CSV table of C-alpha atoms in Angstrom, one decimal:
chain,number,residue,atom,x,y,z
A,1,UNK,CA,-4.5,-16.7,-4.6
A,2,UNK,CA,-6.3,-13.4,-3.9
A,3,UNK,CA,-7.3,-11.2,-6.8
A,4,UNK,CA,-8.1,-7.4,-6.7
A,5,UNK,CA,-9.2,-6.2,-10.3
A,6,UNK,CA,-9.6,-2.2,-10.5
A,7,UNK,CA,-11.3,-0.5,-13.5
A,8,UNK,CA,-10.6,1.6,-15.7
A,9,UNK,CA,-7.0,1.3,-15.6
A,10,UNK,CA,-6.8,5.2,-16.9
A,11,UNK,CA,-9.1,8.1,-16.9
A,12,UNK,CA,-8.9,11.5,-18.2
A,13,UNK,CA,-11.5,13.9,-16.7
A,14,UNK,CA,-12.3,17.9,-17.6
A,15,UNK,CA,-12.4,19.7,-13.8
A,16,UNK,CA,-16.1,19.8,-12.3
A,17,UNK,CA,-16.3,16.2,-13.2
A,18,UNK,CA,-17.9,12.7,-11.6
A,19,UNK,CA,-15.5,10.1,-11.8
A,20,UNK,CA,-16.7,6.1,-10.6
A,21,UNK,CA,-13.6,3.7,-9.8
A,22,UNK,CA,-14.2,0.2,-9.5
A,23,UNK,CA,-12.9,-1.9,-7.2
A,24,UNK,CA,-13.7,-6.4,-7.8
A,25,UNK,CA,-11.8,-9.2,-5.3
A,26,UNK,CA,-11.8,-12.9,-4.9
A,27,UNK,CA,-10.4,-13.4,-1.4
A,28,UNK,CA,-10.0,-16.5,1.4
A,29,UNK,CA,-10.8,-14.6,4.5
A,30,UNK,CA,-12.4,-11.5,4.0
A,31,UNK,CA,-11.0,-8.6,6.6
A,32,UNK,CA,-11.7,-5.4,5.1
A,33,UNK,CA,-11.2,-3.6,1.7
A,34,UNK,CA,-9.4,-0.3,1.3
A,35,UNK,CA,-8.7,2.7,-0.9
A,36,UNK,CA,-5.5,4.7,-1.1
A,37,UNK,CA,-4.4,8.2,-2.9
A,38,UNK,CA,-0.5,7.9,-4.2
A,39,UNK,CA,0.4,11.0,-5.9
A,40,UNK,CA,4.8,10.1,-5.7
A,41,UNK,CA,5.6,7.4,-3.2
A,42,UNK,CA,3.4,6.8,-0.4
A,43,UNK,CA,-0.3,5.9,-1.0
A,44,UNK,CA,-2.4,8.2,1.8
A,45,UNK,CA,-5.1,6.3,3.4
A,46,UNK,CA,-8.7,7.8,2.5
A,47,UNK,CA,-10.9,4.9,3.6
A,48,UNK,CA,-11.1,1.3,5.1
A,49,UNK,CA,-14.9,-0.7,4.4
A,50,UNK,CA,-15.9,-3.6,6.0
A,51,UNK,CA,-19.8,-4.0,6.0
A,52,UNK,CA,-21.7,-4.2,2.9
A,53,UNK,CA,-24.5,-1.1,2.1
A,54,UNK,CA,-22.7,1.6,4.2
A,55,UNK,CA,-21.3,4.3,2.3
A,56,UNK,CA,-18.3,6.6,3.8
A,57,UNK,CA,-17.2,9.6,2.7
A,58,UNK,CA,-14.8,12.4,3.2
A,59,UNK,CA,-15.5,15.5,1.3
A,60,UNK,CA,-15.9,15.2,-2.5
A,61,UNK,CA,-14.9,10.9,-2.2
A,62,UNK,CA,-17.3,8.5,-0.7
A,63,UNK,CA,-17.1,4.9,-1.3
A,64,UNK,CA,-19.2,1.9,-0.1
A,65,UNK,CA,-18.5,-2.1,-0.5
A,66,UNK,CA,-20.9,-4.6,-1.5
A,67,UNK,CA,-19.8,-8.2,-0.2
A,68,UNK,CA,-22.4,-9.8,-2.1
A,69,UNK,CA,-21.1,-9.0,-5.1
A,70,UNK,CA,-17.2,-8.7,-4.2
A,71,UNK,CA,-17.1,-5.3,-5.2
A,72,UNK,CA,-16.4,-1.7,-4.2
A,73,UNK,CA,-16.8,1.8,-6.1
A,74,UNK,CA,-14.9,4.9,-5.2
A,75,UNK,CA,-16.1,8.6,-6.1
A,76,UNK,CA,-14.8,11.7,-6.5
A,77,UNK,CA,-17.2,14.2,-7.4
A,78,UNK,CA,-16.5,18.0,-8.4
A,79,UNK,CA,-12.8,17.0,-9.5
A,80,UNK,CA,-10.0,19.4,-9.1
A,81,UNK,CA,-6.5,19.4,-10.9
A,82,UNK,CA,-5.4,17.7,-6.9
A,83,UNK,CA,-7.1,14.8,-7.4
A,84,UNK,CA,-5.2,13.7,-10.4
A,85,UNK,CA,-3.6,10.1,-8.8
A,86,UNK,CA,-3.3,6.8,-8.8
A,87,UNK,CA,-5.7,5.4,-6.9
A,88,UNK,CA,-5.2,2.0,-5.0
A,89,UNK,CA,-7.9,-0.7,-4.0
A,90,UNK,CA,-6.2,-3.2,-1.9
A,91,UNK,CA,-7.9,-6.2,0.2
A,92,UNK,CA,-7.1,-7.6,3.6
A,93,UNK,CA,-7.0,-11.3,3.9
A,94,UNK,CA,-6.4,-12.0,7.6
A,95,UNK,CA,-3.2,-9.2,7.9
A,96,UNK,CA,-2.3,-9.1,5.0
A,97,UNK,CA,-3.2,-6.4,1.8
A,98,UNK,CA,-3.2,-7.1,-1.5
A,99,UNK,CA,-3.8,-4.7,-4.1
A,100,UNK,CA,-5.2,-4.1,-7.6
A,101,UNK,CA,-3.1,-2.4,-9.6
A,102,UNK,CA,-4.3,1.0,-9.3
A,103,UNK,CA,-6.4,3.2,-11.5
A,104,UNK,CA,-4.7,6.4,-12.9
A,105,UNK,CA,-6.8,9.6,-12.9
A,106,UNK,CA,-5.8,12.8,-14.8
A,107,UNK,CA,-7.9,15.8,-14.1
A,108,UNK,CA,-7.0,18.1,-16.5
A,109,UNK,CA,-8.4,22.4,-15.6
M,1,UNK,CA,-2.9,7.8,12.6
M,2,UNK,CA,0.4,6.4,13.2
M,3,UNK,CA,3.4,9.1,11.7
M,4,UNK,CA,5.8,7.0,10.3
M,5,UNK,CA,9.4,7.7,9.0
M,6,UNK,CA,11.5,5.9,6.3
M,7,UNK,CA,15.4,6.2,5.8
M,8,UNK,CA,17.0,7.3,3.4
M,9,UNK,CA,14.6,8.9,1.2
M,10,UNK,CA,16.3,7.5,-2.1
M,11,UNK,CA,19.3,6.0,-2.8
M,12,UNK,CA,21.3,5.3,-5.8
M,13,UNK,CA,23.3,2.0,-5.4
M,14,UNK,CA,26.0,-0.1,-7.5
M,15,UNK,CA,25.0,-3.6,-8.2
M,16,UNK,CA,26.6,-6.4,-6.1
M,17,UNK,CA,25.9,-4.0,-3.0
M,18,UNK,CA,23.5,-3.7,-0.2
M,19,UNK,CA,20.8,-1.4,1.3
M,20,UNK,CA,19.9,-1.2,4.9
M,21,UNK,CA,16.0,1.2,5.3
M,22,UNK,CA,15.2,2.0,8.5
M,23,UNK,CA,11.6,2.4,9.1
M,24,UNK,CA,10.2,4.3,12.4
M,25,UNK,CA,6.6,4.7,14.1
M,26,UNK,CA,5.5,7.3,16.5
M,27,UNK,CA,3.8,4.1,18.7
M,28,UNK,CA,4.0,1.1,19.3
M,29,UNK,CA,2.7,-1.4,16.4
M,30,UNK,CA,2.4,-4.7,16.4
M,31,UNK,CA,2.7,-5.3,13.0
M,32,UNK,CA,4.9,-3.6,10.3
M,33,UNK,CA,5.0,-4.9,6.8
M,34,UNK,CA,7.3,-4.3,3.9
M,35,UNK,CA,6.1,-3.8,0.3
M,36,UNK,CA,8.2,-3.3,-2.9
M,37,UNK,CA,6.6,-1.0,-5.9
M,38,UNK,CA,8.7,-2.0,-9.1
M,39,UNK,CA,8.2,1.1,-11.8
M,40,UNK,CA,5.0,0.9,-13.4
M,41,UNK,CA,3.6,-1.7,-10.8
M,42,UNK,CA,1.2,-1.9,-7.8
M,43,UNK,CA,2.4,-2.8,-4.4
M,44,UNK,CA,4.0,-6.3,-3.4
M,45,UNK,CA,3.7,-7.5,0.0
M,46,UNK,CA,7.9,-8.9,0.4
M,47,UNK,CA,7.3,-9.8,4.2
M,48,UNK,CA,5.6,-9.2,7.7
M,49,UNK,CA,7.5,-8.6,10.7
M,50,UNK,CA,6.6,-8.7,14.0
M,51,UNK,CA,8.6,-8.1,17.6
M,52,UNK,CA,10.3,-10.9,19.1
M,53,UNK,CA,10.0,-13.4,16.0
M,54,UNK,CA,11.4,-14.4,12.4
M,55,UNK,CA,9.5,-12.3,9.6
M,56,UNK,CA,6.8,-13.8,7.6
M,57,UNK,CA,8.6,-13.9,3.8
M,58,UNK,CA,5.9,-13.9,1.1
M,59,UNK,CA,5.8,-16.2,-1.7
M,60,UNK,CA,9.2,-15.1,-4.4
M,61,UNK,CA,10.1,-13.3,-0.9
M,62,UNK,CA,13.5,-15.1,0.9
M,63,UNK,CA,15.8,-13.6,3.8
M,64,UNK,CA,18.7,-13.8,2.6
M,65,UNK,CA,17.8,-11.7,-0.2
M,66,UNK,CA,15.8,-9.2,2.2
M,67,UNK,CA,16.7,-9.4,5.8
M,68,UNK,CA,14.6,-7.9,7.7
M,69,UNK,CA,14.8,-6.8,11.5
M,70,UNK,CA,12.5,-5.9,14.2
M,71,UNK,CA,14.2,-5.2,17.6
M,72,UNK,CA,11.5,-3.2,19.3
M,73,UNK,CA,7.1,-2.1,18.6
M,74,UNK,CA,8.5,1.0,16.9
M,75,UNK,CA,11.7,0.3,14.6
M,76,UNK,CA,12.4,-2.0,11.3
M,77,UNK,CA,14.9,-2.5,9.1
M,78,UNK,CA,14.8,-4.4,5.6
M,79,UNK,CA,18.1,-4.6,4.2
M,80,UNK,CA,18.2,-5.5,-0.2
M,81,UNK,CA,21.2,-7.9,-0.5
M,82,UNK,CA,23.6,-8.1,-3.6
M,83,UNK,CA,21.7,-5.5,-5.6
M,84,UNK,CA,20.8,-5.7,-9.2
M,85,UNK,CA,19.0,-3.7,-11.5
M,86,UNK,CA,16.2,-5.5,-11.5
M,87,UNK,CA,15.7,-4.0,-7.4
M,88,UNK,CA,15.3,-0.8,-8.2
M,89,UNK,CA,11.8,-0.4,-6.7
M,90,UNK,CA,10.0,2.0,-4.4
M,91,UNK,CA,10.8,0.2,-0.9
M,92,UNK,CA,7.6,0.7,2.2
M,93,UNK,CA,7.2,0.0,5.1
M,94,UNK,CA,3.9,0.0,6.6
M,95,UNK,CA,1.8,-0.5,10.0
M,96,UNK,CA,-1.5,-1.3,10.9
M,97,UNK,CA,-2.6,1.0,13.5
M,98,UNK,CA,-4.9,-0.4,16.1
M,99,UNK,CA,-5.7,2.7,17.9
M,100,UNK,CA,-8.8,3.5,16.4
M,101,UNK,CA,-9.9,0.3,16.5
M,102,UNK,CA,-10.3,-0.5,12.8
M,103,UNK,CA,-7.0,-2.0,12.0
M,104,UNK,CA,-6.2,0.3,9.1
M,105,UNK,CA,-2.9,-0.2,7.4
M,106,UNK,CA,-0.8,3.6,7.2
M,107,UNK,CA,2.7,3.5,4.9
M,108,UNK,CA,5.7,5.6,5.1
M,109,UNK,CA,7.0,8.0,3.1
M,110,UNK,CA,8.9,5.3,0.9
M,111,UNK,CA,12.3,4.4,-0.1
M,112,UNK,CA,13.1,5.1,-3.8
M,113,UNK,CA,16.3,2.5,-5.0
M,114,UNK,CA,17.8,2.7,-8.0
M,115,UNK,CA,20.5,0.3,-8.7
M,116,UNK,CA,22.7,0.7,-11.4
């Protein structure tokens, strides 16, 4: 059975902050890991990894995936108030995602 | 990326009744997928439905609970049969949008059930 384990489960962060998330899986078939934003409902795509070593980034978030290791790391640095989420990690085994169960960041001003 | 729409937005429902969401894509998709949030959880994958065959039910996941239709590459339904508390859940719907290449997955605005 695939396993996605995100750490920590809960941060609390002053604006102006670094925060790390982390991101482990134990998967059959590899596809691609991922990294979602959910604020109410819907989780908002930020980005999709598939090779090992390559960091992406969008603004203040970048992440990059080690496959080695089975691991990813999300950041967010210079933290504003809008950042404060739940962030997802989810894996894609052939189709199909699962996902850790989120790591809840409060960025307090 | 794919837009996609999810009806209603929320719902409150009795027990013992059904739910029909409707789930729409600006394109045509391949794939659409269904995931449940239950309060306080992370996302559940209930089935995968593709055009012109049965869905794929995940494990804990049957059709008669959660019928699910897909009569064209840009419309789904998931219906929640005989309601009970214990479904009141953020309902989504999702794609994986193949236009850029990279397969990523996109998810609707979501369906918030509350049965009572």
């Amino acid at each position: 059975e695939d396993k996605v384990v995100q750490s920590p489960l809960s941060l609390v962060v002053h604006e102006g902050d670094t925060v790390t998330l982390n991101c482990s899986y134990e998967v059959t078939n590899f596809r691609s890991l991922l990294w979602y934003k959910q604020e109410k409902k819907a989780p908002t795509f930020l980005f999709m990894l598939t090779s090992s070593g390559i960091e992406k980034k969008s603004g203040r978030l970048s992440s990059i995936l080690d496959k080695k290791e089975l691991f990813s790391i999300l950041n967010i640095t210079a933290t504003q108030t809008g950042d404060s989420a739940v962030y997802l990690c989810a894996v894609e085994d052939d189709y199909k995602l699962s996902f850790g169960a989120g790591t809840t960041v409060t960025v307090r001003a | 990326s794919a837009v996609i729409s999810q009806k209603p937005s929320r719902d409150i429902c009795q027990r013992g009744t059904s739910l029909t969401i409707q789930c729409q894509v600006d394109s045509q998709v391949t794939m659409m997928f269904w995931y449940r949030q239950q309060p306080g959880q992370s996302l559940t994958l209930i089935a995968t439905a593709n055009q012109g065959s049965e869905a794929t039910y995940e494990s804990g996941f049957v059709i008669d609970k959660f019928p699910i239709s897909r009569p064209n590459l840009t419309f789904s339904t998931l219906t929640v049969s005989n309601m009970s508390p214990e479904d009141s859940s953020i309902y989504l719907c999702s794609v994986e949008d193949t236009g850029t290449g990279l397969n990523e997955q996109y998810f609707g605005p979501g369906t918030r059930l509350t049965v009572t």
